[in-house]
Amino acid sequence: MHYINQIKEKAKSEKKRIVLPETMDERVLAAAIIASEENLADIILIGNKGDLETQDPKLKNITIIDPQNSELTEKYIKKLVELRKEKGMTPEEATKLLLEDYMYYACMLVLDKQADGVVSGACHSTANTLRPALQIIKTDPTTKLVSAFFLMVVPNCEYGENGVFLFADCGLEQNPTSEKLAEIAGTSAKSFERLVGKKPYVAMLSHSTKGSAQHVDIDKVVEATKIAKEHYPQYQIDGELQLDAAIIPEVAQSKAQDSQVAGRANVLVFPDLDSGNIGYKLVQRLAKAEAYGPLTQGINAPINDLSRGCSIEDIIGVIAITAVQAQNK
């Protein structure tokens, strides 16, 4: 069974409440209708009920919360002021945020346990999506770092987990230190294990394999690998590895034959955001892979971003993934 279909079946097994705040985007509304009809989640939209139902009568079957007249709004204004009082938040500012930036309202719904997760980013930046989440829901106390990853599903691919890979970090950390790279490796292994249900093999990527080149950038990856192995002994993590040595058994045999990860990696940790972002887009466009994300790890609830170039099917896939993440929570 195709990977995303497996995720959808799992999402259906224990339906979660997923908020889609970007009701100004037609792709989001179309995805909401399909996800609801397929029973992937109980969808919550934020916006004017009359306006939305006029756009498509099928939206009458979906929960719509209008901040302008919801009985929850006054409570959320007070709560947001309380949460952000040290930053000088006033009732007027809280009101403006909740009524005009629906991502803030979506995060308040999750904090209030009225919802289990949020999918946004179809027409907003990653910063617009994650800022409210970090201010309201905050980081997971078991994790030191919030990072982002993509689940990549590559057609007709024998590498990784039958073409399924996790790429990190492709969305948040611009130039992570060795300590941050190690944290990304550990949380990514955990995310892969939970979402794919298979054993993660984590490759710490570089332009060098096991000392084939010398540079301070390579030193960073070598140190990150050492830290990750110490902090996450339950996972198979190795580096530094070039991409071909990480995923192709024949190359691994000649370049890193003693590695337990080389030639079988399914979690790829990139040394910086540039390489991660370029890497996932190359695979998405040239290999015609499905790219789901940026998905976040390290926040207290599943709050997931979308690429602004996402399709309706991409949004539906991320809704299902977010629901499964909520099940794991």
Tab-separated table of C-alpha atoms in Angstrom:
chain	number	residue	atom	x	y	z
A	1	MET	CA	0.000	0.000	0.000
A	2	HIS	CA	1.211	3.495	-0.860
A	3	TYR	CA	2.674	5.264	2.194
A	4	ILE	CA	0.205	8.139	2.356
A	5	ASN	CA	-2.701	5.689	2.081
A	6	GLN	CA	-1.330	3.892	5.129
A	7	ILE	CA	-1.227	7.207	6.983
A	8	LYS	CA	-4.808	7.949	5.933
A	9	GLU	CA	-6.006	4.579	7.223
A	10	LYS	CA	-4.289	5.216	10.527
A	11	ALA	CA	-5.818	8.695	10.751
A	12	LYS	CA	-9.288	7.194	10.241
A	13	SER	CA	-8.763	4.706	13.082
A	14	GLU	CA	-8.856	7.437	15.758
A	15	LYS	CA	-10.203	10.676	14.350
A	16	LYS	CA	-8.628	13.876	15.637
A	17	ARG	CA	-9.759	17.500	15.397
A	18	ILE	CA	-7.568	19.433	12.982
A	19	VAL	CA	-7.866	23.202	12.475
A	20	LEU	CA	-7.381	24.842	9.077
A	21	PRO	CA	-7.189	28.604	9.667
A	22	GLU	CA	-6.465	29.690	6.079
A	23	THR	CA	-10.046	29.795	4.853
A	24	MET	CA	-9.167	32.551	2.380
A	25	ASP	CA	-7.433	29.907	0.220
A	26	GLU	CA	-9.573	27.816	-2.166
A	27	ARG	CA	-7.118	24.896	-1.988
A	28	VAL	CA	-7.578	24.716	1.779
A	29	LEU	CA	-11.372	24.682	1.481
A	30	ALA	CA	-11.255	21.952	-1.162
A	31	ALA	CA	-8.876	19.895	0.983
A	32	ALA	CA	-11.121	20.406	4.024
A	33	ILE	CA	-14.126	18.991	2.165
A	34	ILE	CA	-12.224	15.946	0.879
A	35	ALA	CA	-10.535	15.215	4.217
A	36	SER	CA	-13.894	15.449	5.961
A	37	GLU	CA	-15.637	13.229	3.403
A	38	GLU	CA	-12.835	10.661	3.691
A	39	ASN	CA	-13.139	10.737	7.525
A	40	LEU	CA	-9.465	11.592	7.956
A	41	ALA	CA	-10.222	14.076	10.738
A	42	ASP	CA	-12.891	16.264	12.247
A	43	ILE	CA	-12.054	19.472	10.416
A	44	ILE	CA	-12.469	22.894	12.022
A	45	LEU	CA	-12.416	25.989	9.805
A	46	ILE	CA	-12.057	29.550	11.089
A	47	GLY	CA	-13.953	32.284	9.301
A	48	ASN	CA	-17.342	33.755	8.518
A	49	LYS	CA	-19.803	30.876	8.380
A	50	GLY	CA	-22.197	32.530	5.946
A	51	ASP	CA	-19.463	33.575	3.533
A	52	LEU	CA	-17.817	30.162	3.536
A	53	GLU	CA	-21.037	28.197	3.070
A	54	THR	CA	-21.933	30.470	0.160
A	55	GLN	CA	-18.664	29.486	-1.523
A	56	ASP	CA	-19.460	25.786	-1.278
A	57	PRO	CA	-22.598	24.197	0.254
A	58	LYS	CA	-20.531	21.150	1.260
A	59	LEU	CA	-18.875	23.300	3.932
A	60	LYS	CA	-22.157	23.162	5.863
A	61	ASN	CA	-21.043	19.696	6.989
A	62	ILE	CA	-17.850	21.046	8.551
A	63	THR	CA	-17.448	22.873	11.866
A	64	ILE	CA	-16.853	26.579	11.255
A	65	ILE	CA	-15.857	28.909	14.090
A	66	ASP	CA	-16.310	32.634	13.508
A	67	PRO	CA	-14.117	34.630	15.921
A	68	GLN	CA	-16.392	37.652	15.495
A	69	ASN	CA	-19.312	35.965	17.255
A	70	SER	CA	-17.958	32.837	18.947
A	71	GLU	CA	-18.582	32.487	22.674
A	72	LEU	CA	-14.945	31.345	22.965
A	73	THR	CA	-13.460	34.633	21.788
A	74	GLU	CA	-13.757	36.627	25.017
A	75	LYS	CA	-12.159	33.787	26.982
A	76	TYR	CA	-9.315	33.566	24.464
A	77	ILE	CA	-8.659	37.310	24.612
A	78	LYS	CA	-8.201	37.100	28.382
A	79	LYS	CA	-6.053	33.981	28.107
A	80	LEU	CA	-3.799	35.476	25.424
A	81	VAL	CA	-3.256	38.604	27.548
A	82	GLU	CA	-2.328	36.375	30.477
A	83	LEU	CA	0.069	34.287	28.371
A	84	ARG	CA	1.815	37.314	26.874
A	85	LYS	CA	1.596	39.820	29.726
A	86	GLU	CA	5.361	39.807	30.237
A	87	LYS	CA	5.667	40.959	26.626
A	88	GLY	CA	3.225	43.788	27.246
A	89	MET	CA	0.188	42.268	25.539
A	90	THR	CA	-2.947	44.398	25.999
A	91	PRO	CA	-6.593	43.344	25.562
A	92	GLU	CA	-6.769	45.525	22.457
A	93	GLU	CA	-3.748	43.840	20.880
A	94	ALA	CA	-5.026	40.376	21.804
A	95	THR	CA	-8.408	41.166	20.270
A	96	LYS	CA	-6.803	42.346	17.041
A	97	LEU	CA	-4.628	39.232	16.768
A	98	LEU	CA	-7.480	36.808	17.405
A	99	LEU	CA	-9.920	38.517	15.061
A	100	GLU	CA	-7.482	39.185	12.225
A	101	ASP	CA	-4.819	36.460	12.398
A	102	TYR	CA	-6.664	33.154	12.486
A	103	MET	CA	-3.471	31.220	13.265
A	104	TYR	CA	-3.583	32.724	16.764
A	105	TYR	CA	-7.176	31.584	17.156
A	106	ALA	CA	-6.276	28.105	15.902
A	107	CYS	CA	-3.500	27.808	18.487
A	108	MET	CA	-5.865	28.938	21.237
A	109	LEU	CA	-8.262	26.161	20.214
A	110	VAL	CA	-5.455	23.626	20.621
A	111	LEU	CA	-4.376	25.098	23.963
A	112	ASP	CA	-8.016	24.934	25.112
A	113	LYS	CA	-8.198	21.269	23.969
A	114	GLN	CA	-10.938	22.146	21.497
A	115	ALA	CA	-8.634	20.846	18.750
A	116	ASP	CA	-5.680	18.468	18.445
A	117	GLY	CA	-3.556	20.036	15.727
A	118	VAL	CA	-3.220	22.769	13.099
A	119	VAL	CA	-2.277	22.815	9.415
A	120	SER	CA	-1.389	26.206	7.932
A	121	GLY	CA	1.094	27.828	5.548
A	122	ALA	CA	-0.659	27.502	2.169
A	123	CYS	CA	-0.668	31.285	1.834
A	124	HIS	CA	1.453	32.391	4.800
A	125	SER	CA	5.142	32.145	5.618
A	126	THR	CA	6.640	29.607	7.997
A	127	ALA	CA	7.241	32.429	10.486
A	128	ASN	CA	3.543	33.389	10.400
A	129	THR	CA	2.639	29.774	11.082
A	130	LEU	CA	5.121	29.007	13.837
A	131	ARG	CA	5.274	32.294	15.745
A	132	PRO	CA	1.782	31.920	17.277
A	133	ALA	CA	2.454	28.242	18.002
A	134	LEU	CA	5.645	28.979	19.909
A	135	GLN	CA	4.044	31.871	21.793
A	136	ILE	CA	0.887	29.981	22.789
A	137	ILE	CA	1.459	26.213	22.681
A	138	LYS	CA	5.204	26.410	23.325
A	139	THR	CA	7.879	23.736	22.991
A	140	ASP	CA	7.683	20.137	24.089
A	141	PRO	CA	9.444	19.918	27.479
A	142	THR	CA	11.208	16.717	26.371
A	143	THR	CA	12.804	18.455	23.363
A	144	LYS	CA	15.464	21.157	23.311
A	145	LEU	CA	14.844	22.373	19.774
A	146	VAL	CA	11.974	22.948	17.364
A	147	SER	CA	12.914	21.801	13.879
A	148	ALA	CA	11.183	20.959	10.613
A	149	PHE	CA	11.228	17.994	8.279
A	150	PHE	CA	9.704	16.712	5.081
A	151	LEU	CA	8.378	13.232	4.491
A	152	MET	CA	9.427	12.386	0.962
A	153	VAL	CA	7.746	9.628	-1.029
A	154	VAL	CA	9.826	8.870	-4.129
A	155	PRO	CA	8.135	6.792	-6.848
A	156	ASN	CA	9.816	3.653	-8.189
A	157	CYS	CA	12.647	3.968	-5.686
A	158	GLU	CA	14.493	1.069	-4.101
A	159	TYR	CA	16.366	3.223	-1.600
A	160	GLY	CA	15.370	4.370	1.869
A	161	GLU	CA	12.231	2.649	3.140
A	162	ASN	CA	10.986	1.636	-0.318
A	163	GLY	CA	11.252	5.230	-1.438
A	164	VAL	CA	10.088	6.842	1.804
A	165	PHE	CA	12.552	9.229	3.447
A	166	LEU	CA	12.591	11.870	6.142
A	167	PHE	CA	14.620	14.992	5.240
A	168	ALA	CA	15.635	17.408	8.043
A	169	ASP	CA	15.961	20.281	8.672
A	170	CYS	CA	14.530	21.776	5.490
A	171	GLY	CA	12.485	24.587	6.970
A	172	LEU	CA	13.729	26.221	10.169
A	173	GLU	CA	17.342	26.014	11.388
A	174	GLN	CA	19.511	28.097	9.075
A	175	ASN	CA	22.961	26.974	10.203
A	176	PRO	CA	22.649	24.590	13.159
A	177	THR	CA	25.531	23.978	15.527
A	178	SER	CA	26.794	20.465	16.178
A	179	GLU	CA	24.558	20.279	19.246
A	180	LYS	CA	21.498	21.347	17.269
A	181	LEU	CA	22.294	18.938	14.419
A	182	ALA	CA	22.489	16.122	16.964
A	183	GLU	CA	19.100	17.134	18.390
A	184	ILE	CA	17.615	17.240	14.879
A	185	ALA	CA	18.979	13.734	14.265
A	186	GLY	CA	17.388	12.316	17.410
A	187	THR	CA	13.976	13.933	17.003
A	188	SER	CA	13.910	13.051	13.304
A	189	ALA	CA	14.591	9.398	14.093
A	190	LYS	CA	11.704	9.454	16.550
A	191	SER	CA	9.412	11.137	14.010
A	192	PHE	CA	10.291	8.577	11.326
A	193	GLU	CA	9.683	5.693	13.707
A	194	ARG	CA	6.259	7.041	14.691
A	195	LEU	CA	5.048	8.097	11.254
A	196	VAL	CA	6.506	5.370	9.060
A	197	GLY	CA	6.511	2.569	11.611
A	198	LYS	CA	9.938	1.320	10.537
A	199	LYS	CA	13.416	1.379	12.051
A	200	PRO	CA	15.184	4.678	11.337
A	201	TYR	CA	18.683	4.713	9.882
A	202	VAL	CA	19.989	8.266	10.254
A	203	ALA	CA	22.706	9.652	7.978
A	204	MET	CA	24.480	12.869	8.950
A	205	LEU	CA	25.154	14.260	5.483
A	206	SER	CA	28.247	16.099	4.285
A	207	HIS	CA	30.384	16.522	1.161
A	208	SER	CA	32.786	14.099	2.827
A	209	THR	CA	32.566	10.426	3.799
A	210	LYS	CA	34.552	9.239	6.798
A	211	GLY	CA	37.410	11.712	6.441
A	212	SER	CA	37.622	11.861	2.624
A	213	ALA	CA	37.895	15.662	2.858
A	214	GLN	CA	38.882	18.211	5.463
A	215	HIS	CA	36.986	21.381	6.351
A	216	VAL	CA	35.436	23.073	9.388
A	217	ASP	CA	31.975	22.349	7.939
A	218	ILE	CA	32.818	18.646	7.994
A	219	ASP	CA	34.126	18.936	11.553
A	220	LYS	CA	30.698	20.229	12.582
A	221	VAL	CA	28.982	17.134	11.192
A	222	VAL	CA	31.563	14.778	12.719
A	223	GLU	CA	31.013	16.362	16.143
A	224	ALA	CA	27.226	16.280	15.678
A	225	THR	CA	27.406	12.562	14.910
A	226	LYS	CA	29.411	11.922	18.058
A	227	ILE	CA	26.914	13.856	20.214
A	228	ALA	CA	23.903	12.187	18.566
A	229	LYS	CA	25.296	8.710	19.164
A	230	GLU	CA	25.855	9.528	22.837
A	231	HIS	CA	22.432	11.109	23.372
A	232	TYR	CA	20.379	8.692	21.255
A	233	PRO	CA	21.973	5.248	21.596
A	234	GLN	CA	18.631	3.613	20.771
A	235	TYR	CA	18.928	4.750	17.141
A	236	GLN	CA	21.302	3.889	14.323
A	237	ILE	CA	23.028	7.206	13.523
A	238	ASP	CA	26.226	7.630	11.529
A	239	GLY	CA	28.254	10.220	9.646
A	240	GLU	CA	29.800	12.037	8.087
A	241	LEU	CA	28.381	10.534	4.889
A	242	GLN	CA	27.959	11.747	1.337
A	243	LEU	CA	24.474	11.253	-0.049
A	244	ASP	CA	25.404	8.375	-2.354
A	245	ALA	CA	27.243	6.554	0.443
A	246	ALA	CA	24.226	7.064	2.696
A	247	ILE	CA	21.589	5.481	0.453
A	248	ILE	CA	23.284	3.277	-2.189
A	249	PRO	CA	24.615	-0.078	-0.890
A	250	GLU	CA	27.286	-0.451	-3.596
A	251	VAL	CA	28.749	2.978	-2.863
A	252	ALA	CA	28.523	2.365	0.877
A	253	GLN	CA	30.533	-0.826	0.459
A	254	SER	CA	33.434	1.054	-1.085
A	255	LYS	CA	33.273	4.246	1.007
A	256	ALA	CA	31.974	3.206	4.441
A	257	GLN	CA	31.857	-0.555	4.666
A	258	ASP	CA	31.954	-0.616	8.479
A	259	SER	CA	28.912	1.652	8.852
A	260	GLN	CA	25.570	0.257	10.027
A	261	VAL	CA	23.772	3.174	8.325
A	262	ALA	CA	25.589	3.661	5.027
A	263	GLY	CA	23.683	2.196	2.098
A	264	ARG	CA	20.398	1.937	3.997
A	265	ALA	CA	19.687	5.453	5.333
A	266	ASN	CA	16.057	6.540	5.398
A	267	VAL	CA	16.506	9.667	7.566
A	268	LEU	CA	18.748	12.287	5.983
A	269	VAL	CA	20.031	15.106	8.210
A	270	PHE	CA	21.380	17.985	6.145
A	271	PRO	CA	24.196	20.166	7.510
A	272	ASP	CA	22.285	23.440	6.984
A	273	LEU	CA	19.007	24.876	5.776
A	274	ASP	CA	20.322	25.749	2.323
A	275	SER	CA	21.297	22.172	1.493
A	276	GLY	CA	18.141	20.755	3.080
A	277	ASN	CA	15.764	23.068	1.239
A	278	ILE	CA	17.553	22.642	-2.088
A	279	GLY	CA	17.737	18.876	-1.582
A	280	TYR	CA	14.052	18.301	-0.959
A	281	LYS	CA	13.003	20.523	-3.868
A	282	LEU	CA	15.389	18.743	-6.247
A	283	VAL	CA	13.929	15.384	-5.301
A	284	GLN	CA	10.369	16.710	-5.430
A	285	ARG	CA	10.711	18.277	-8.871
A	286	LEU	CA	13.156	15.999	-10.675
A	287	ALA	CA	12.120	12.652	-9.198
A	288	LYS	CA	8.458	13.758	-9.064
A	289	ALA	CA	8.382	12.827	-5.372
A	290	GLU	CA	5.567	13.689	-3.009
A	291	ALA	CA	6.843	16.142	-0.389
A	292	TYR	CA	4.791	16.489	2.784
A	293	GLY	CA	5.785	19.398	4.991
A	294	PRO	CA	7.467	21.288	6.446
A	295	LEU	CA	6.265	19.199	9.375
A	296	THR	CA	7.371	20.358	12.790
A	297	GLN	CA	8.874	18.458	15.688
A	298	GLY	CA	9.472	19.809	19.166
A	299	ILE	CA	6.213	21.734	19.695
A	300	ASN	CA	3.775	20.658	22.408
A	301	ALA	CA	1.133	19.785	19.790
A	302	PRO	CA	1.293	18.987	16.069
A	303	ILE	CA	1.420	22.349	14.273
A	304	ASN	CA	2.385	21.814	10.665
A	305	ASP	CA	3.412	24.150	7.915
A	306	LEU	CA	2.721	23.887	4.188
A	307	SER	CA	4.705	24.992	1.197
A	308	ARG	CA	2.965	27.907	-0.487
A	309	GLY	CA	3.211	25.932	-3.723
A	310	CYS	CA	1.257	23.028	-2.195
A	311	SER	CA	-1.505	21.193	-4.035
A	312	ILE	CA	-4.858	20.128	-2.624
A	313	GLU	CA	-3.519	16.584	-2.335
A	314	ASP	CA	-0.477	17.867	-0.403
A	315	ILE	CA	-2.785	19.571	2.106
A	316	ILE	CA	-4.882	16.429	2.513
A	317	GLY	CA	-1.725	14.396	3.133
A	318	VAL	CA	-0.488	16.826	5.787
A	319	ILE	CA	-3.925	16.782	7.463
A	320	ALA	CA	-3.662	12.986	7.734
A	321	ILE	CA	-0.068	13.154	9.017
A	322	THR	CA	-1.033	15.791	11.583
A	323	ALA	CA	-3.879	13.574	12.797
A	324	VAL	CA	-1.489	10.642	13.235
A	325	GLN	CA	0.983	12.868	15.094
A	326	ALA	CA	-1.886	13.860	17.391
A	327	GLN	CA	-2.644	10.174	17.998
A	328	ASN	CA	0.981	9.654	19.040
A	329	LYS	CA	0.749	12.603	21.448
